[in-house]
mmCIF file of C-alpha atoms in Angstrom:
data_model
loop_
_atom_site.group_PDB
_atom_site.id
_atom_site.type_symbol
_atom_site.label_atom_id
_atom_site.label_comp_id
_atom_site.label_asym_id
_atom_site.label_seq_id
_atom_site.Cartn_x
_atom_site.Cartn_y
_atom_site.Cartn_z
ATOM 1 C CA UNK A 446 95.655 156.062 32.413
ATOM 2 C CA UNK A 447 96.092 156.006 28.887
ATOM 3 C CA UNK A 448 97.028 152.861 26.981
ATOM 4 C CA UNK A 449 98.332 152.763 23.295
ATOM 5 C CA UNK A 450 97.780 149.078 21.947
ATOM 6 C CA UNK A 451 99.521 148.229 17.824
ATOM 7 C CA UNK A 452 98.035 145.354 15.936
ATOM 8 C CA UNK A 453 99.236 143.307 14.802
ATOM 9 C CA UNK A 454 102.746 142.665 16.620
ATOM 10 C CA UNK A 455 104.240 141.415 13.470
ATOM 11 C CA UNK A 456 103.811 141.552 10.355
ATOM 12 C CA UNK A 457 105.004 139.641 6.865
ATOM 13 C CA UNK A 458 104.533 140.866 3.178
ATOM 14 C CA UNK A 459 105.918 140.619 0.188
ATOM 15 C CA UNK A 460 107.350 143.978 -1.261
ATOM 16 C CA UNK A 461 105.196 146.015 -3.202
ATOM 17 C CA UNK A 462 102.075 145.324 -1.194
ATOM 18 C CA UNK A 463 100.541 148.081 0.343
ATOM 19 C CA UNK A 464 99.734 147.738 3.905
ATOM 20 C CA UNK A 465 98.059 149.602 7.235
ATOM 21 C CA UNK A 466 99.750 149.435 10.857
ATOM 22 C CA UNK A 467 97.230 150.206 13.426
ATOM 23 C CA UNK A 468 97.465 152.160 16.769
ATOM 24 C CA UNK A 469 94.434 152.449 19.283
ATOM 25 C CA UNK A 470 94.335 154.589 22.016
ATOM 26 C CA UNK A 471 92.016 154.769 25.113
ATOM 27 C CA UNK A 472 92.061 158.527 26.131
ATOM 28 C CA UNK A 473 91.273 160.396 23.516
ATOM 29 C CA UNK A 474 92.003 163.742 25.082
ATOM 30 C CA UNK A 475 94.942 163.677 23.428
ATOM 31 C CA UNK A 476 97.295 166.572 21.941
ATOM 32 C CA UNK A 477 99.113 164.927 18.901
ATOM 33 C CA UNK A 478 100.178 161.654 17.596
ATOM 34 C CA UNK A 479 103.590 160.535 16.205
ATOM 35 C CA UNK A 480 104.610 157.454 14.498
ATOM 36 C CA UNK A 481 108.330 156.432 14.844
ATOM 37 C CA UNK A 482 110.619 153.300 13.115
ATOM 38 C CA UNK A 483 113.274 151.759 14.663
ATOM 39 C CA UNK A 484 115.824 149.666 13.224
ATOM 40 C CA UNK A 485 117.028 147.080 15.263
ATOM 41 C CA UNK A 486 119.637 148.187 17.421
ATOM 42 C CA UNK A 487 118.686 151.403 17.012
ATOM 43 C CA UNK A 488 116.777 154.848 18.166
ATOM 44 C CA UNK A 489 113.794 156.271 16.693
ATOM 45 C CA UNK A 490 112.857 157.529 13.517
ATOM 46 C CA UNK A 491 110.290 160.314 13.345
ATOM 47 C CA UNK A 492 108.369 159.343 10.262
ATOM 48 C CA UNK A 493 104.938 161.738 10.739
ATOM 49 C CA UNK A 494 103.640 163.860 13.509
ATOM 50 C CA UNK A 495 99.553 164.626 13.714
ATOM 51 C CA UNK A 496 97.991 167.451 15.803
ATOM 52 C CA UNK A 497 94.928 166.740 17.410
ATOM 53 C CA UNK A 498 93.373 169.032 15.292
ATOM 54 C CA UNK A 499 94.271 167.305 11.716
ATOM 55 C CA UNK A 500 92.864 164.162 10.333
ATOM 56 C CA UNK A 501 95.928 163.444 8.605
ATOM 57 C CA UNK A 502 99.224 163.531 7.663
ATOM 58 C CA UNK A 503 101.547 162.512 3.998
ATOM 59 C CA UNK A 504 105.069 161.745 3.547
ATOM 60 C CA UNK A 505 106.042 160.223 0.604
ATOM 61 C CA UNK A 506 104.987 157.041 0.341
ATOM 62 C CA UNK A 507 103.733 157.479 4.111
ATOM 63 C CA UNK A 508 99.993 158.294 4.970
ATOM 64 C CA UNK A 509 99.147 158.899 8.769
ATOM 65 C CA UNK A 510 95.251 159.196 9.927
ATOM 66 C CA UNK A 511 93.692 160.076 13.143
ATOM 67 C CA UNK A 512 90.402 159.409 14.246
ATOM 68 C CA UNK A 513 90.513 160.655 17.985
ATOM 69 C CA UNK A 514 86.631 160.298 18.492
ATOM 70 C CA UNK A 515 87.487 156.484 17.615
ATOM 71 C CA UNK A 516 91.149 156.195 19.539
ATOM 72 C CA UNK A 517 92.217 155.411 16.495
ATOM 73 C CA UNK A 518 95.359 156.147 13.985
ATOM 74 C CA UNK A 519 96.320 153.957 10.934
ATOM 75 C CA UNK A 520 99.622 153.903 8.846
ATOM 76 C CA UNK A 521 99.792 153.516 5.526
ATOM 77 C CA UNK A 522 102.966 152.350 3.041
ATOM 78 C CA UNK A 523 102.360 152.206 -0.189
ATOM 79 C CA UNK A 524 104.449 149.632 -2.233
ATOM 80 C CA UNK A 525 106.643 148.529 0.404
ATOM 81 C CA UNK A 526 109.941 147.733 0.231
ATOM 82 C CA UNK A 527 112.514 145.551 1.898
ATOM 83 C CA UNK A 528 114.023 148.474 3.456
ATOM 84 C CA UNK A 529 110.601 149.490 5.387
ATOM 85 C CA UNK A 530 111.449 146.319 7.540
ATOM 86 C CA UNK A 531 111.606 148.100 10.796
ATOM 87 C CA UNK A 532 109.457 148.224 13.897
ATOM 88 C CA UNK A 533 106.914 150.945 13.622
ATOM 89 C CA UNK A 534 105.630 152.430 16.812
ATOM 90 C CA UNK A 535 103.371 155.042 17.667
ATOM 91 C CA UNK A 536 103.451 157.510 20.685
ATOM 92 C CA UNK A 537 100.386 159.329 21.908
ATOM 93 C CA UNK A 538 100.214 162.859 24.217
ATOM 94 C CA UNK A 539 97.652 163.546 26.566
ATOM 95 C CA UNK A 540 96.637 167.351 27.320
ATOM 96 C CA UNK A 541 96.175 168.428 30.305
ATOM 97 C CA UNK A 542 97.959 170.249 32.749
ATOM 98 C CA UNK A 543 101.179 169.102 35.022
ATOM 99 C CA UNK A 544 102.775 165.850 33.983
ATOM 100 C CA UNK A 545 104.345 164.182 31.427
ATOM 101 C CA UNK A 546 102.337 162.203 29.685
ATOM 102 C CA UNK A 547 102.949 160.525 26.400
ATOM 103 C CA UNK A 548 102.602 157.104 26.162
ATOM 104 C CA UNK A 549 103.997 154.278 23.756
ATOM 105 C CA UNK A 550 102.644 151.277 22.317
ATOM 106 C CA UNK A 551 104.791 148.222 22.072
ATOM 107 C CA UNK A 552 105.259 148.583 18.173
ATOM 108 C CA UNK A 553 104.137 146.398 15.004
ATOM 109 C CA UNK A 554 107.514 144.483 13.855
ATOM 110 C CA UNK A 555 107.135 144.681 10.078
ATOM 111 C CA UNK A 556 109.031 142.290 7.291
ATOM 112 C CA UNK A 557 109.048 142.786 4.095
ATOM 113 C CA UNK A 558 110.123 139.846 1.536
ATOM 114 C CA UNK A 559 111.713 140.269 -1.623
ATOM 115 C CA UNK B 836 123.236 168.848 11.457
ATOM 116 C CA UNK B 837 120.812 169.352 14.407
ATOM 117 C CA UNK B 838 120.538 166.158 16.443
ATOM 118 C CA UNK B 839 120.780 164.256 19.603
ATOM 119 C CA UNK B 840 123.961 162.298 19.970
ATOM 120 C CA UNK B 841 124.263 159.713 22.573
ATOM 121 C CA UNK B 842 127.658 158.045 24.146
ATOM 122 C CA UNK B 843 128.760 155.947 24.640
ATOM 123 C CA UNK B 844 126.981 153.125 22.013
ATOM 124 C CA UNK B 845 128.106 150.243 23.739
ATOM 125 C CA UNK B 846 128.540 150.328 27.639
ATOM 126 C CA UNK B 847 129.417 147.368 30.030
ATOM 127 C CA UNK B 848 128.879 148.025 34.099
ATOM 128 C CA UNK B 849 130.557 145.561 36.379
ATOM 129 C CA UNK B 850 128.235 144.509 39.738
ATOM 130 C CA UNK B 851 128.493 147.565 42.275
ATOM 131 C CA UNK B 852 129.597 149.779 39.633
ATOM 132 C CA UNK B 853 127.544 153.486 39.060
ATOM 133 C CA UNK B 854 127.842 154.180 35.417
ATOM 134 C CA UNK B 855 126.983 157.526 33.216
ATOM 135 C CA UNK B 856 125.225 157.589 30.118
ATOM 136 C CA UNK B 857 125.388 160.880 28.264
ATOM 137 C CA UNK B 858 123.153 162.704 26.295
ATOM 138 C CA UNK B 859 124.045 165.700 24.184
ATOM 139 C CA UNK B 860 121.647 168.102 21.820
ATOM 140 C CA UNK B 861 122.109 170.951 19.802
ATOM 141 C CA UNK B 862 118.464 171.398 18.536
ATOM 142 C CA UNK B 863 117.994 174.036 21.377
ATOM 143 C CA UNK B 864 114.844 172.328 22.965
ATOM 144 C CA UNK B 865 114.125 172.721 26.432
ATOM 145 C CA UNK B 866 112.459 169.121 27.638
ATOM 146 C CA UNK B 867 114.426 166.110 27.526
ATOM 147 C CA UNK B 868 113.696 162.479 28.169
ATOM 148 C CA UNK B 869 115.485 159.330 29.805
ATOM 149 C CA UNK B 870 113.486 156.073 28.077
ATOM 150 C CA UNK B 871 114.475 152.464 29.116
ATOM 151 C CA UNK B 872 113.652 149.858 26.330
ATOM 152 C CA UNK B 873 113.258 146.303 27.141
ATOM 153 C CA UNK B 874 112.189 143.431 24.633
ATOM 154 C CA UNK B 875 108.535 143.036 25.142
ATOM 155 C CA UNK B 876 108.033 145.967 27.328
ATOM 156 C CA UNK B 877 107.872 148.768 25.170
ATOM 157 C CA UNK B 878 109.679 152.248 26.308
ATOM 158 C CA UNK B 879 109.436 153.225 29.830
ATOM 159 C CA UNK B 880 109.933 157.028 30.738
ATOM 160 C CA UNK B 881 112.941 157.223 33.813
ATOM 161 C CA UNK B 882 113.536 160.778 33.977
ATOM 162 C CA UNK B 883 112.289 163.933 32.238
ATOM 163 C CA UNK B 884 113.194 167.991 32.514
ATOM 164 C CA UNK B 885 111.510 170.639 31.237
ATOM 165 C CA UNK B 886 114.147 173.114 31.953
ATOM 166 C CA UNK B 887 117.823 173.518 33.411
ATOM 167 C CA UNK B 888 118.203 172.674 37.245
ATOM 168 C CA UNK B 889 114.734 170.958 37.200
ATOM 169 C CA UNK B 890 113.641 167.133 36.861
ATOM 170 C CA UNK B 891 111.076 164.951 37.613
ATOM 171 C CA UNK B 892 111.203 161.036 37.870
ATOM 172 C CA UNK B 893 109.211 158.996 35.314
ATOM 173 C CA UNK B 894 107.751 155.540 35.754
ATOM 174 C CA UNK B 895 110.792 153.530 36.791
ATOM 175 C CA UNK B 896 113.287 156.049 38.751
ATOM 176 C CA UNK B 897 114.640 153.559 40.932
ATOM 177 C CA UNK B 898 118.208 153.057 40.526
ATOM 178 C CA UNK B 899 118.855 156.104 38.424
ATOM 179 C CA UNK B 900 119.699 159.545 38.821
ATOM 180 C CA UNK B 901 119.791 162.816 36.294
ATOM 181 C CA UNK B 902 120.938 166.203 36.240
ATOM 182 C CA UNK B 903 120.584 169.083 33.642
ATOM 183 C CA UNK B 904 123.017 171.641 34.334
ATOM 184 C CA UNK B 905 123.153 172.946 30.971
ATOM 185 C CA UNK B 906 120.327 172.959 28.294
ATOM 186 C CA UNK B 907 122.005 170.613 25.873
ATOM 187 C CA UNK B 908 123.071 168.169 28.387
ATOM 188 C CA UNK B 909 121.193 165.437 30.043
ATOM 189 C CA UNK B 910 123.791 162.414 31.733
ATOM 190 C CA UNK B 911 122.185 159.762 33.022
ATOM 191 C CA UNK B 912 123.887 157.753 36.096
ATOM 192 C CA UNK B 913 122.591 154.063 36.496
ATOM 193 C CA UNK B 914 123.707 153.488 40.421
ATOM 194 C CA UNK B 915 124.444 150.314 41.365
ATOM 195 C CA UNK B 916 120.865 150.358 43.505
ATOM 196 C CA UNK B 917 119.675 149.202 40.133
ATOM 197 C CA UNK B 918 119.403 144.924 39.997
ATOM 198 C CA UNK B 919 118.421 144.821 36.576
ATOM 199 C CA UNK B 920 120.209 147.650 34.775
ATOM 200 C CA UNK B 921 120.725 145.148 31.360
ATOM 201 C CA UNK B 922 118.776 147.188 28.761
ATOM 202 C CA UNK B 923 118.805 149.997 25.825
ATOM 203 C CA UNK B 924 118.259 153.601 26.748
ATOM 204 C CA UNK B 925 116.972 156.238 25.270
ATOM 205 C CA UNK B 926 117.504 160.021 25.381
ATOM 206 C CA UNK B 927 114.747 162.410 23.892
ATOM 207 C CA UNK B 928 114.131 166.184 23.549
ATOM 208 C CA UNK B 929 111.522 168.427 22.419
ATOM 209 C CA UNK B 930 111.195 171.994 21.782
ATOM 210 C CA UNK B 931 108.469 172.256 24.236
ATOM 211 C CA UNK B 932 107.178 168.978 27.026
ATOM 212 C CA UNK B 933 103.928 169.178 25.045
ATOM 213 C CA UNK B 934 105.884 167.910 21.809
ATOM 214 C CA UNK B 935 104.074 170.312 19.728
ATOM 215 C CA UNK B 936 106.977 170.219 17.138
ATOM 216 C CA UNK B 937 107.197 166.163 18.010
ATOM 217 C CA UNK B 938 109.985 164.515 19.868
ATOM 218 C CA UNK B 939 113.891 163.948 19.114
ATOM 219 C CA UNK B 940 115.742 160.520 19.416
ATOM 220 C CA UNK B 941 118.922 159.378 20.117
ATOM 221 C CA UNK B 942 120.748 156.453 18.488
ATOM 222 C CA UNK B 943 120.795 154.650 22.119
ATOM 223 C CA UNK B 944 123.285 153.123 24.443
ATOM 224 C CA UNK B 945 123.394 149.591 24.962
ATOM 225 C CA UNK B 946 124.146 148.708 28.610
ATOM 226 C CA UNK B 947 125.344 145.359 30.034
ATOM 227 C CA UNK B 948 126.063 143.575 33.396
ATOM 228 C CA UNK B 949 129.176 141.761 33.169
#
């Protein structure tokens, strides 16, 4: 059974420090990787989606990696801001015929001080 | 805009009580996703359909029941079999179950025991 583990569970930095969030995955027969924010109190945020078959993906000042040989994907914000305080959390799908399978890890509560 | 828009935002069940959740998208996707999010505990998949008239249960089905009638619609009914129903859901969607084109959140309903 796949399991998605994000470390740390919190996080505190001051703004404009860059910074990584890290997601680790056990299976890594897996089909694509997204990393989501929430705000608190509310849904997800799709911030970047990665197909097995890239190494990485940019969005502003968002850089996603994969390293599925590894099981592992990093998140990078560059010059963060008070308003990137969120939970980040990143959601792994496994290939493979008949079920459902995307799994969640817990998320990496992030704070950034002015 | 294309989105998934959930309702109600704020939802209070009294003990014995079976209450709907609904879930409503116009992004034309044909899976959609019932998550249960609990402090600590991560999201939890309850329900999931990959087309109209056809579901399957998730990890924690107990106490809940679905229907998908129509493509854009995906209610949610927490029965009162459910003891612990105190939580935040979450309805997704995706153009296809493998996410290929990543998943869809809602903005969440918040439901209480009173």
């Amino acid at each position: 059974k796949q399991e998605v583990t994000q470390i740390p569970a919190a996080l505190s930095v001051p703004e404009g420090e860059n910074l990584v969030l890290n997601c680790s995955f056990t299976d890594s027969a897996i089909y694509n990787l997204q990393w989501f924010r929430q705000d608190p109190g509310k849904g997800l945020t799709s911030l970047l989606l990665i197909q097995s078959s890239q190494r990485e993906q940019t969005s502003g000042r968002l850089n996603a990696s994969l390293d599925k040989s590894s099981g592992r994907s990093t998140l990078y914000i560059a010059a963060s801001q008070p308003g990137d305080s969120a939970t980040y959390l990143c959601a792994v799908y496994n290939s493979g015929a008949g079920s459902y399978q995307l799994t969640f890890g817990k998320g990496t509560k992030l704070s950034v001080i002015p | 805009d294309g989105g998934i828009t959930q309702s109600p935002k704020y939802l209070f069940r009294k003990e014995g009580q079976n209450v709907t959740l609904s879930c409503e998208q116009n992004l034309n996707h044909d899976a959609m996703y019932w998550y249960r999010q609990d402090p600590g505990q991560g999201l939890r998949l309850i329900y999931y359909s990959q087309i109209v008239n056809d579901f399957q249960k998730g990890d924690i089905a107990e106490g809940y029941s679905v229907s998908r009638e129509k493509k854009e619609s995906f209610p949610l009914t927490v029965t009162s079999a459910q003891k612990n129903p105190t939580a935040f859901y979450l309805c997704a969607s995706s153009r296809r179950q493998d996410g290929f084109n990543g998943y869809t959140f809602g903005s969440g309903t918040r439901l209480t025991v009173v």
